[in-house]
Short mmCIF file of C-alpha atoms and ligand atoms in Angstrom, two decimals:
data_model
loop_
_atom_site.label_atom_id
_atom_site.label_comp_id
_atom_site.label_asym_id
_atom_site.label_seq_id
_atom_site.Cartn_x
_atom_site.Cartn_y
_atom_site.Cartn_z
CA MET A 1 -32.13 -27.01 -9.91
CA ILE A 2 -29.69 -24.09 -10.03
CA VAL A 3 -30.70 -20.54 -9.19
CA SER A 4 -28.44 -18.12 -11.08
CA LYS A 5 -28.16 -14.44 -10.20
CA PHE A 6 -26.56 -11.93 -12.55
CA GLY A 7 -25.59 -8.53 -11.14
CA GLY A 8 -25.81 -5.10 -12.77
CA THR A 9 -22.60 -5.24 -14.78
CA SER A 10 -23.45 -8.75 -16.02
CA VAL A 11 -26.58 -7.31 -17.68
CA GLY A 12 -25.35 -3.74 -18.22
CA THR A 13 -24.79 -3.88 -21.99
CA TYR A 14 -26.02 -6.05 -24.85
CA GLN A 15 -22.66 -7.86 -24.94
CA ALA A 16 -22.81 -8.52 -21.19
CA MET A 17 -26.40 -9.79 -21.54
CA GLN A 18 -25.26 -12.11 -24.34
CA ARG A 19 -22.46 -13.54 -22.20
CA SER A 20 -24.84 -14.07 -19.30
CA ALA A 21 -27.48 -15.63 -21.53
CA ARG A 22 -24.92 -18.07 -22.91
CA ILE A 23 -24.08 -19.13 -19.36
CA VAL A 24 -27.78 -19.80 -18.70
CA ALA A 25 -28.11 -21.74 -21.96
CA SER A 26 -25.09 -23.93 -21.23
CA ASP A 27 -26.74 -25.88 -18.38
CA SER A 28 -30.40 -26.93 -18.42
CA ASP A 29 -30.42 -27.05 -14.60
CA ARG A 30 -30.27 -23.24 -14.55
CA ARG A 31 -34.00 -22.71 -14.35
CA LEU A 32 -34.53 -19.73 -12.09
CA ILE A 33 -32.66 -16.65 -13.21
CA VAL A 34 -32.59 -13.55 -11.03
CA ILE A 35 -31.15 -10.31 -12.35
CA SER A 36 -30.41 -6.80 -11.13
CA ALA A 37 -31.09 -3.50 -12.86
CA THR A 38 -28.62 -2.57 -15.60
CA SER A 39 -25.47 -1.21 -13.98
CA GLY A 40 -25.91 2.43 -12.89
CA THR A 41 -29.70 2.47 -13.14
CA THR A 42 -30.50 2.05 -9.44
CA ASN A 43 -28.08 4.88 -8.64
CA ASP A 44 -29.89 7.00 -11.23
CA LEU A 45 -33.26 6.17 -9.67
CA VAL A 46 -31.94 7.07 -6.23
CA ASP A 47 -30.79 10.42 -7.65
CA LEU A 48 -34.25 10.92 -9.16
CA SER A 49 -35.80 10.50 -5.74
CA GLU A 50 -33.93 13.53 -4.33
CA SER A 51 -36.45 16.18 -3.35
CA THR A 52 -34.01 18.96 -4.29
CA LEU A 53 -33.62 17.80 -7.90
CA ASP A 54 -34.22 20.51 -10.53
CA SER A 55 -35.91 19.77 -13.84
CA THR A 56 -32.71 19.99 -15.92
CA SER A 57 -30.94 17.37 -13.81
CA ARG A 58 -34.07 15.25 -13.83
CA GLU A 59 -34.14 15.24 -17.63
CA GLU A 60 -30.43 14.45 -17.77
CA ILE A 61 -30.87 11.42 -15.56
CA LEU A 62 -33.90 10.21 -17.49
CA LYS A 63 -31.92 10.59 -20.72
CA ARG A 64 -29.13 8.46 -19.25
CA ILE A 65 -31.57 5.71 -18.32
CA GLU A 66 -33.16 5.89 -21.78
CA GLU A 67 -29.84 5.69 -23.64
CA ARG A 68 -28.53 2.81 -21.56
CA HIS A 69 -31.60 0.72 -22.34
CA LEU A 70 -31.92 1.79 -25.98
CA ASN A 71 -28.30 0.77 -26.57
CA ILE A 72 -29.29 -2.74 -25.57
CA ILE A 73 -32.59 -2.72 -27.44
CA LYS A 74 -31.04 -1.63 -30.75
CA GLU A 75 -28.98 -4.84 -30.84
CA CYS A 76 -31.94 -7.13 -30.15
CA SER A 77 -33.85 -8.93 -32.88
CA GLU A 78 -37.21 -7.90 -31.36
CA LYS A 79 -36.32 -4.18 -31.48
CA GLU A 80 -39.75 -2.70 -32.16
CA LYS A 81 -41.60 -4.69 -29.55
CA LEU A 82 -38.98 -3.97 -26.90
CA GLU A 83 -38.82 -0.29 -27.71
CA LYS A 84 -42.57 0.05 -27.37
CA GLU A 85 -42.55 -1.79 -24.07
CA PHE A 86 -39.63 0.26 -22.78
CA TYR A 87 -41.23 3.61 -23.65
CA GLY A 88 -44.35 2.42 -21.85
CA GLN A 89 -42.25 1.82 -18.74
CA LEU A 90 -40.49 5.16 -19.13
CA SER A 91 -43.75 7.09 -19.24
CA GLU A 92 -44.96 5.17 -16.20
CA LEU A 93 -41.73 6.23 -14.50
CA ARG A 94 -42.36 9.88 -15.47
CA GLU A 95 -45.90 9.69 -14.12
CA HIS A 96 -44.57 8.25 -10.91
CA LEU A 97 -42.08 11.11 -10.59
CA ASP A 98 -44.90 13.63 -10.88
CA PHE A 99 -46.79 12.02 -8.05
CA VAL A 100 -46.76 14.30 -5.02
CA GLY A 101 -46.88 12.00 -1.99
CA ARG A 102 -43.17 11.26 -1.90
CA ASP A 103 -42.73 8.90 1.02
CA LYS A 104 -40.70 5.75 1.47
CA ARG A 105 -43.36 3.71 -0.27
CA TRP A 106 -43.07 5.99 -3.29
CA LYS A 107 -39.30 5.54 -3.29
CA ASP A 108 -39.42 1.74 -3.33
CA ARG A 109 -41.86 1.77 -6.22
CA LEU A 110 -39.49 4.14 -8.03
CA TYR A 111 -36.41 1.97 -7.41
CA ALA A 112 -38.25 -1.08 -8.75
CA PHE A 113 -38.29 0.37 -12.27
CA GLY A 114 -34.64 -0.64 -12.74
CA GLU A 115 -35.20 -4.37 -12.33
CA LEU A 116 -38.56 -4.26 -14.11
CA MET A 117 -36.85 -2.71 -17.14
CA SER A 118 -33.80 -4.98 -17.23
CA THR A 119 -35.83 -8.19 -16.98
CA LYS A 120 -38.04 -7.18 -19.92
CA LEU A 121 -34.92 -6.95 -22.09
CA PHE A 122 -33.05 -9.95 -20.76
CA VAL A 123 -35.97 -12.30 -21.35
CA GLU A 124 -35.57 -11.52 -25.09
CA VAL A 125 -31.80 -11.97 -25.05
CA LEU A 126 -32.36 -15.36 -23.42
CA LYS A 127 -34.74 -16.23 -26.25
CA GLU A 128 -32.09 -15.28 -28.80
CA ASN A 129 -29.92 -17.89 -27.09
CA GLY A 130 -32.58 -20.59 -27.24
CA VAL A 131 -33.78 -20.21 -23.65
CA GLN A 132 -37.56 -19.84 -23.39
CA ALA A 133 -37.90 -18.28 -19.96
CA GLU A 134 -41.13 -17.05 -18.44
CA TRP A 135 -41.02 -13.52 -17.04
CA LEU A 136 -41.97 -13.74 -13.38
CA ASP A 137 -42.90 -10.73 -11.26
CA ALA A 138 -40.75 -11.23 -8.13
CA ARG A 139 -43.32 -9.30 -6.11
CA GLU A 140 -45.67 -12.30 -6.38
CA VAL A 141 -43.17 -14.45 -4.51
CA ILE A 142 -40.87 -12.30 -2.37
CA LYS A 143 -43.35 -11.29 0.31
CA THR A 144 -42.01 -8.94 2.94
CA ASP A 145 -43.02 -6.70 5.82
CA SER A 146 -43.59 -2.99 5.16
CA THR A 147 -40.16 -1.69 6.13
CA PHE A 148 -39.67 0.23 2.90
CA GLY A 149 -36.08 0.50 1.77
CA ASN A 150 -34.98 -2.45 3.86
CA ALA A 151 -37.85 -4.91 3.96
CA GLU A 152 -37.76 -8.12 5.97
CA PRO A 153 -38.83 -11.17 3.92
CA ASP A 154 -41.34 -13.64 5.29
CA ARG A 155 -39.86 -17.01 4.46
CA GLU A 156 -42.98 -19.09 5.10
CA VAL A 157 -45.16 -17.02 2.81
CA ILE A 158 -42.35 -17.00 0.23
CA ALA A 159 -42.23 -20.82 0.28
CA LYS A 160 -46.00 -20.97 -0.34
CA LYS A 161 -45.91 -18.40 -3.12
CA ALA A 162 -42.97 -20.14 -4.78
CA LYS A 163 -45.02 -23.35 -4.90
CA LYS A 164 -47.89 -21.49 -6.47
CA TRP A 165 -45.92 -19.54 -9.10
CA ILE A 166 -42.94 -21.70 -9.93
CA ASP A 167 -43.14 -24.98 -11.81
CA PRO A 168 -39.74 -26.63 -11.29
CA LYS A 169 -39.80 -28.03 -14.82
CA LYS A 170 -39.98 -24.61 -16.45
CA ILE A 171 -37.45 -21.80 -16.75
CA TYR A 172 -38.09 -18.41 -15.16
CA LEU A 173 -36.52 -14.98 -15.29
CA THR A 174 -37.27 -12.65 -12.40
CA GLN A 175 -36.10 -9.48 -10.63
CA GLY A 176 -33.76 -9.26 -7.71
CA PHE A 177 -34.04 -6.55 -5.05
CA ILE A 178 -37.84 -6.13 -5.10
CA GLY A 179 -40.73 -7.69 -3.24
CA SER A 180 -44.12 -6.66 -1.92
CA ASP A 181 -45.90 -6.39 1.41
CA ILE A 182 -49.29 -7.86 2.33
CA PHE A 183 -51.06 -4.81 0.89
CA GLY A 184 -49.36 -5.31 -2.44
CA ASN A 185 -47.05 -2.29 -2.06
CA THR A 186 -43.67 -2.71 -3.74
CA THR A 187 -40.80 -3.05 -1.26
CA THR A 188 -37.01 -3.35 -1.66
CA LEU A 189 -34.46 -5.39 0.24
CA GLY A 190 -31.73 -2.74 0.62
CA ARG A 191 -29.02 -1.75 -1.84
CA GLY A 192 -27.31 -4.72 -3.42
CA GLY A 193 -30.32 -6.82 -2.41
CA SER A 194 -30.50 -8.98 -5.55
CA ASP A 195 -28.09 -11.48 -4.02
CA PHE A 196 -30.45 -11.79 -1.07
CA SER A 197 -33.46 -12.24 -3.38
CA ALA A 198 -31.70 -15.01 -5.26
CA SER A 199 -30.87 -16.79 -2.02
CA LEU A 200 -34.49 -16.51 -0.85
CA PHE A 201 -35.64 -18.00 -4.15
CA ALA A 202 -33.05 -20.77 -3.86
CA GLU A 203 -34.28 -21.68 -0.39
CA ALA A 204 -37.93 -21.55 -1.44
CA VAL A 205 -37.53 -23.81 -4.47
CA LYS A 206 -35.08 -26.09 -2.63
CA ALA A 207 -32.36 -25.51 -5.20
CA ASP A 208 -29.12 -27.48 -5.01
CA THR A 209 -26.95 -24.54 -5.95
CA LEU A 210 -27.08 -20.78 -5.93
CA GLU A 211 -24.78 -19.07 -8.40
CA ILE A 212 -23.83 -15.42 -7.99
CA TRP A 213 -22.44 -14.19 -11.31
CA THR A 214 -20.67 -10.87 -10.96
CA ASP A 215 -17.80 -8.79 -12.39
CA VAL A 216 -14.98 -10.45 -10.42
CA ALA A 217 -13.94 -14.11 -10.42
CA GLY A 218 -15.20 -14.92 -6.95
CA VAL A 219 -14.80 -13.73 -3.40
CA TYR A 220 -11.34 -12.19 -3.14
CA THR A 221 -9.00 -11.82 -0.18
CA THR A 222 -9.96 -8.15 -0.24
CA ASP A 223 -11.62 -5.77 -2.68
CA PRO A 224 -9.52 -6.21 -5.85
CA ARG A 225 -10.32 -2.63 -6.84
CA ILE A 226 -8.37 -1.43 -3.82
CA VAL A 227 -5.60 -4.01 -3.66
CA PRO A 228 -4.42 -5.26 -7.06
CA GLY A 229 -2.61 -8.15 -5.34
CA ALA A 230 -5.87 -9.56 -3.93
CA PHE A 231 -6.70 -13.05 -5.22
CA PRO A 232 -9.83 -15.21 -5.39
CA ILE A 233 -10.47 -17.63 -2.53
CA HIS A 234 -11.32 -21.08 -3.91
CA GLU A 235 -13.21 -22.27 -0.87
CA ILE A 236 -14.55 -20.27 2.04
CA SER A 237 -16.86 -21.27 4.88
CA PHE A 238 -20.37 -19.86 5.28
CA ASN A 239 -19.32 -18.17 8.52
CA GLU A 240 -16.31 -16.45 7.04
CA ALA A 241 -18.19 -15.36 3.91
CA ALA A 242 -21.08 -14.05 6.01
CA GLU A 243 -18.69 -11.95 8.13
CA LEU A 244 -16.97 -10.68 5.02
CA SER A 245 -20.24 -9.56 3.47
CA VAL A 246 -21.47 -7.95 6.67
CA PHE A 247 -18.25 -5.99 7.05
CA GLY A 248 -18.19 -4.57 3.57
CA GLY A 249 -17.25 -7.19 1.00
CA LYS A 250 -19.72 -5.70 -1.46
CA VAL A 251 -19.58 -8.85 -3.57
CA LEU A 252 -22.45 -10.31 -1.47
CA HIS A 253 -25.35 -8.52 0.23
CA PRO A 254 -24.93 -9.12 4.00
CA ALA A 255 -28.13 -11.16 4.34
CA THR A 256 -27.43 -13.42 1.34
CA LEU A 257 -26.07 -16.44 3.11
CA LYS A 258 -28.76 -16.94 5.74
CA PRO A 259 -31.44 -18.45 3.48
CA ALA A 260 -28.82 -20.55 1.67
CA ILE A 261 -27.51 -21.97 4.95
CA ARG A 262 -31.06 -22.73 6.16
CA GLY A 263 -31.88 -24.45 2.89
CA GLY A 264 -28.59 -26.34 2.61
CA VAL A 265 -27.93 -24.66 -0.73
CA ASN A 266 -24.37 -24.62 -2.11
CA VAL A 267 -23.22 -21.17 -3.14
CA ARG A 268 -20.79 -20.32 -5.90
CA VAL A 269 -19.53 -16.86 -6.82
CA ALA A 270 -18.04 -16.43 -10.28
CA SER A 271 -17.39 -13.93 -13.06
CA SER A 272 -19.82 -13.74 -15.98
CA SER A 273 -17.03 -12.43 -18.21
CA GLU A 274 -14.66 -15.25 -17.26
CA PRO A 275 -17.07 -18.13 -16.69
CA ASP A 276 -14.35 -20.75 -16.95
CA GLU A 277 -12.49 -19.46 -13.92
CA PRO A 278 -13.28 -21.61 -10.89
CA GLY A 279 -14.62 -18.76 -8.74
CA THR A 280 -15.40 -19.33 -5.07
CA LEU A 281 -17.32 -22.13 -3.43
CA ILE A 282 -18.99 -21.23 -0.16
CA VAL A 283 -19.31 -24.38 1.92
CA LYS A 284 -20.16 -25.43 5.46
CA GLU A 285 -16.62 -26.47 6.39
CA THR A 286 -13.33 -25.87 4.62
CA LYS A 287 -10.25 -28.04 4.88
CA ASN A 288 -7.80 -25.26 5.48
CA LYS A 289 -8.71 -22.66 8.06
CA PRO A 290 -6.23 -19.81 8.01
CA VAL A 291 -6.30 -17.43 10.98
CA ILE A 292 -6.63 -14.49 8.58
CA ARG A 293 -8.41 -15.30 5.33
CA ALA A 294 -9.58 -11.92 4.09
CA ILE A 295 -9.83 -8.22 4.87
CA SER A 296 -12.86 -6.05 4.35
CA LEU A 297 -13.31 -2.31 4.37
CA ARG A 298 -16.38 -0.22 4.93
CA LYS A 299 -16.20 3.55 4.50
CA ASP A 300 -18.49 6.36 5.64
CA GLN A 301 -18.87 4.98 9.13
CA THR A 302 -20.06 7.04 12.07
CA LEU A 303 -18.83 6.76 15.63
CA LEU A 304 -21.37 7.62 18.28
CA THR A 305 -20.07 8.12 21.80
CA VAL A 306 -22.59 8.26 24.62
CA ASN A 307 -21.68 9.29 28.16
CA SER A 308 -24.11 8.69 30.97
CA LEU A 309 -25.13 11.83 32.84
CA GLN A 310 -25.69 9.76 35.98
CA MET A 311 -23.00 8.88 38.48
CA LEU A 312 -20.91 5.73 38.40
CA HIS A 313 -22.45 2.26 38.63
CA GLN A 314 -25.63 3.42 37.04
CA HIS A 315 -27.36 0.24 35.99
CA GLY A 316 -29.84 0.23 33.19
CA PHE A 317 -27.85 2.74 31.13
CA LEU A 318 -27.05 0.30 28.35
CA ALA A 319 -30.64 -0.88 28.28
CA GLN A 320 -31.89 2.70 28.03
CA LEU A 321 -29.46 3.46 25.20
CA PHE A 322 -30.30 0.38 23.16
CA LYS A 323 -34.01 0.89 23.68
CA VAL A 324 -33.81 4.24 21.89
CA LEU A 325 -31.73 2.76 19.08
CA ALA A 326 -34.08 -0.20 18.71
CA GLU A 327 -37.14 2.03 18.59
CA HIS A 328 -35.60 3.85 15.66
CA LYS A 329 -34.52 0.58 14.01
CA ILE A 330 -30.88 1.61 14.14
CA SER A 331 -28.58 -1.34 13.85
CA VAL A 332 -25.27 -1.08 15.61
CA ASP A 333 -22.06 -2.71 14.44
CA LEU A 334 -19.23 -2.45 16.93
CA VAL A 335 -19.68 -1.62 20.57
CA SER A 336 -17.09 -0.77 23.16
CA THR A 337 -18.05 0.12 26.71
CA SER A 338 -16.49 1.47 29.85
CA GLU A 339 -18.07 2.25 33.19
CA VAL A 340 -19.95 5.38 32.15
CA SER A 341 -19.60 5.58 28.40
CA VAL A 342 -20.34 3.59 25.32
CA ALA A 343 -18.87 3.98 21.85
CA LEU A 344 -20.61 2.42 18.90
CA THR A 345 -20.31 2.44 15.15
CA LEU A 346 -23.10 2.86 12.62
CA ASP A 347 -23.10 2.18 8.91
CA THR A 348 -24.06 5.51 7.38
CA ALA A 349 -22.69 4.86 3.87
CA VAL A 350 -25.07 6.00 1.11
CA ASN A 351 -25.18 2.64 -0.64
CA ALA A 352 -25.16 0.51 2.51
CA ALA A 353 -27.48 -2.48 2.44
CA ASN A 354 -28.68 -1.55 5.94
CA LYS A 355 -28.15 2.17 5.83
CA VAL A 356 -28.54 3.93 9.16
CA GLU A 357 -29.84 7.46 9.44
CA LEU A 358 -28.87 9.17 12.63
CA THR A 359 -31.60 11.79 12.86
CA ASP A 360 -31.80 14.77 15.21
CA GLN A 361 -34.73 13.08 16.86
CA VAL A 362 -32.61 10.10 17.88
CA LEU A 363 -29.87 12.38 19.16
CA ASP A 364 -32.37 14.46 21.15
CA GLU A 365 -33.82 11.37 22.78
CA LEU A 366 -30.34 10.22 23.76
CA ARG A 367 -29.46 13.65 25.12
CA GLU A 368 -32.26 13.31 27.66
CA PHE A 369 -30.06 11.00 29.68
CA ALA A 370 -26.60 11.21 28.14
CA GLU A 371 -23.97 13.39 26.59
CA VAL A 372 -23.61 12.49 22.95
CA SER A 373 -20.89 13.07 20.39
CA VAL A 374 -20.87 12.10 16.74
CA GLU A 375 -17.81 11.66 14.53
CA LYS A 376 -18.03 10.98 10.82
CA GLU A 377 -15.71 10.01 7.98
CA LEU A 378 -14.33 6.97 9.66
CA ALA A 379 -13.71 3.56 8.13
CA LEU A 380 -14.15 0.11 9.52
CA ILE A 381 -11.61 -2.55 8.70
CA ALA A 382 -12.32 -6.19 9.52
CA LEU A 383 -9.90 -9.09 9.45
CA ILE A 384 -11.86 -12.23 8.66
CA GLY A 385 -10.62 -15.68 9.54
CA ASN A 386 -10.84 -18.60 11.93
CA GLU A 387 -10.42 -19.16 15.65
CA MET A 388 -9.21 -15.60 15.91
CA GLN A 389 -10.15 -15.23 19.54
CA LYS A 390 -8.12 -18.31 20.51
CA THR A 391 -5.02 -17.66 18.46
CA SER A 392 -2.09 -16.35 20.40
CA GLY A 393 0.54 -14.27 18.70
CA LEU A 394 -1.93 -12.41 16.49
CA GLY A 395 -2.09 -9.16 18.47
CA GLY A 396 1.66 -8.48 18.57
CA PRO A 397 2.45 -8.36 14.84
CA LEU A 398 -0.89 -6.73 14.09
CA PHE A 399 -0.47 -3.85 16.52
CA THR A 400 3.13 -3.40 15.48
CA ALA A 401 1.98 -3.11 11.87
CA LEU A 402 -0.61 -0.55 12.90
CA GLU A 403 1.80 1.36 15.11
CA SER A 404 1.80 4.61 13.16
CA TYR A 405 -1.96 4.82 12.64
CA ASN A 406 -4.66 6.21 14.86
CA ILE A 407 -6.95 3.33 15.81
CA ARG A 408 -10.23 4.68 17.17
CA LEU A 409 -11.92 1.55 18.41
CA ILE A 410 -11.21 -2.18 18.43
CA CYS A 411 -13.52 -5.15 18.71
CA HIS A 412 -12.05 -8.55 19.22
CA GLY A 413 -13.25 -11.61 21.05
CA ALA A 414 -16.98 -11.63 20.40
CA SER A 415 -16.65 -13.60 17.19
CA SER A 416 -14.12 -16.25 16.27
CA ASN A 417 -14.32 -15.09 12.66
CA ASN A 418 -13.44 -11.42 12.89
CA LEU A 419 -11.32 -8.74 14.43
CA CYS A 420 -12.44 -5.20 13.62
CA PHE A 421 -11.17 -1.72 14.15
CA LEU A 422 -12.05 1.81 13.21
CA VAL A 423 -9.61 4.14 11.46
CA ASP A 424 -9.61 7.49 9.70
CA HIS A 425 -11.22 7.42 6.31
CA ASP A 426 -8.16 8.91 4.59
CA GLU A 427 -5.79 6.26 5.86
CA SER A 428 -8.07 3.29 5.38
CA GLU A 429 -7.08 2.07 1.91
CA GLN A 430 -3.41 2.40 2.73
CA ILE A 431 -3.93 0.30 5.87
CA VAL A 432 -5.82 -2.39 3.97
CA LYS A 433 -3.02 -2.61 1.38
CA MET A 434 -0.38 -2.84 4.07
CA LEU A 435 -2.24 -5.51 6.07
CA HIS A 436 -2.94 -7.54 2.94
CA GLU A 437 0.72 -7.58 2.05
CA LYS A 438 1.83 -8.52 5.57
CA PHE A 439 -0.80 -11.02 6.65
CA ILE A 440 -2.30 -12.71 3.61
CA THR A 441 -0.38 -15.30 1.68
CA GLU A 442 -1.52 -17.45 -1.21
P1 LIG B 1 -23.00 -7.02 -8.83
O1 LIG B 1 -23.51 -5.87 -9.59
O2 LIG B 1 -22.63 -8.20 -9.68
O3 LIG B 1 -23.86 -7.40 -7.66
P2 LIG B 1 -21.23 -5.60 -7.02
O4 LIG B 1 -20.60 -4.37 -7.57
O5 LIG B 1 -22.39 -5.44 -6.12
O6 LIG B 1 -21.58 -6.55 -8.25
O7 LIG B 1 -20.13 -6.49 -6.28
C1 LIG B 1 -18.94 -6.82 -6.93
C2 LIG B 1 -17.84 -5.88 -6.48
O8 LIG B 1 -17.57 -6.09 -5.10
C3 LIG B 1 -16.50 -6.12 -7.14
O9 LIG B 1 -16.37 -5.44 -8.35
C4 LIG B 1 -15.50 -5.63 -6.09
O10 LIG B 1 -15.01 -4.34 -6.38
C5 LIG B 1 -16.33 -5.54 -4.81
N1 LIG B 1 -15.72 -6.29 -3.69
C6 LIG B 1 -15.53 -5.80 -2.44
N2 LIG B 1 -14.95 -6.71 -1.67
C7 LIG B 1 -14.76 -7.82 -2.42
C8 LIG B 1 -14.20 -9.10 -2.17
N3 LIG B 1 -13.71 -9.43 -0.97
N4 LIG B 1 -14.17 -9.99 -3.18
C9 LIG B 1 -14.65 -9.67 -4.40
N5 LIG B 1 -15.19 -8.47 -4.69
C10 LIG B 1 -15.25 -7.55 -3.72
N1 LIG B 2 -30.17 -2.90 -8.36
C1 LIG B 2 -30.07 -2.92 -6.92
C2 LIG B 2 -28.94 -2.01 -6.44
O1 LIG B 2 -28.21 -1.48 -7.25
C3 LIG B 2 -29.93 -4.31 -6.37
C4 LIG B 2 -28.66 -5.04 -6.75
O2 LIG B 2 -27.95 -4.61 -7.67
O3 LIG B 2 -28.38 -6.06 -6.13
O4 LIG B 2 -28.81 -1.82 -5.27
MG1 LIG B 3 -24.17 -6.49 -5.75
#
């Protein structure tokens, strides 16, 4: 069995849906199809959730959502039925917007409209291509805790639910990104979470292969939108690909590979508009293991520097610091410490899969025992590769290349698959281009 996931751009227009449906139809092993919201819709829903939104902007956004879906519907053979169904969903969405108790639970239910709408349309486009798929509500299977916005899936319950709802002989179409908690509340897995959903489904149904169909022909050496000379990697190891996704390679949600590794599922990333291109295979071990395989970039990073108010040799300071961060569920990326101070980076990007909010409350709690400073608009660059901590001769050329830039923090040695550093936001793309040219060869 193959689990195939199609991202937002792969289902964003009628033509894109047709291309994706033809891919599904071309192999009868593709029996569990997971799709995202139509491209742009989740961003629109996030904008709708803003408490400061005025009614004119609200109507504009709703109009955008309506037009995007109607443009697809008008090309479908089952126009009337789909239109009726869609307007039903739209009025449900409006009712939801009028609801007063706007908490995190309300937001997740709002965000779910995107995937619920796209799947209703795509199931018809599949039919037009001879694929009779059953529409499956992902919330029946993807059971999670109640961390709204970034829910943690429960893999044992998911395995049981998959057995109950999925007959391996049939074909299903379901939503990425959404799940539900034990009370039946809708939850979401973090921005870009459809990849993660698909991987959870693949593990649960014991699929042989997970396919991630997107708008680029695989995992590239760096974001091809930033560096035109970037090229697709034919084979990459699970470890390298996991590091790449964690450090900003948006092509995969950072948690995607864990379920696939656990379930021994092969992963392939490919382009739905160029399905004949080989794409990228993500495998346990690769034959060639370059020291630097890829470069990733994550913008909108925050640097938090914490100085202990106590004297030197104060033990327990790190524990105290991380206790506060853990209590607020703040995940930390890079850490650099000296005797009395600690610098750490947080992913505060708006669309981050694990977005961190550094609230005044957290800062106040830290200020009880430390001096705290916060710097924003930084960018994290990661070099991804193999045996990086054991390779001599890497530091020299790298630091020479970076000579004229201000490097704020460096982390090297903890992982054999990455070397990361923090730079100014404005210089970051230029640095990535320069490093790609100097260190990555085909
Ligand atoms: P989807 O909607 O299919 O999930 P995304 O926009 O989430 O697609 O991810 C695909 C995008 O990821 C590409 O268009 C590309 O700009 C970006 N990207 C960032 N880093 C990489 C990389 N190393 N390889 C490929 N794409 C990357
Ligand atoms: N639609 C969701 C988002 O835009 C999930 C996804 O695309 O993977 O974040
Ligand atoms: Mg994505």
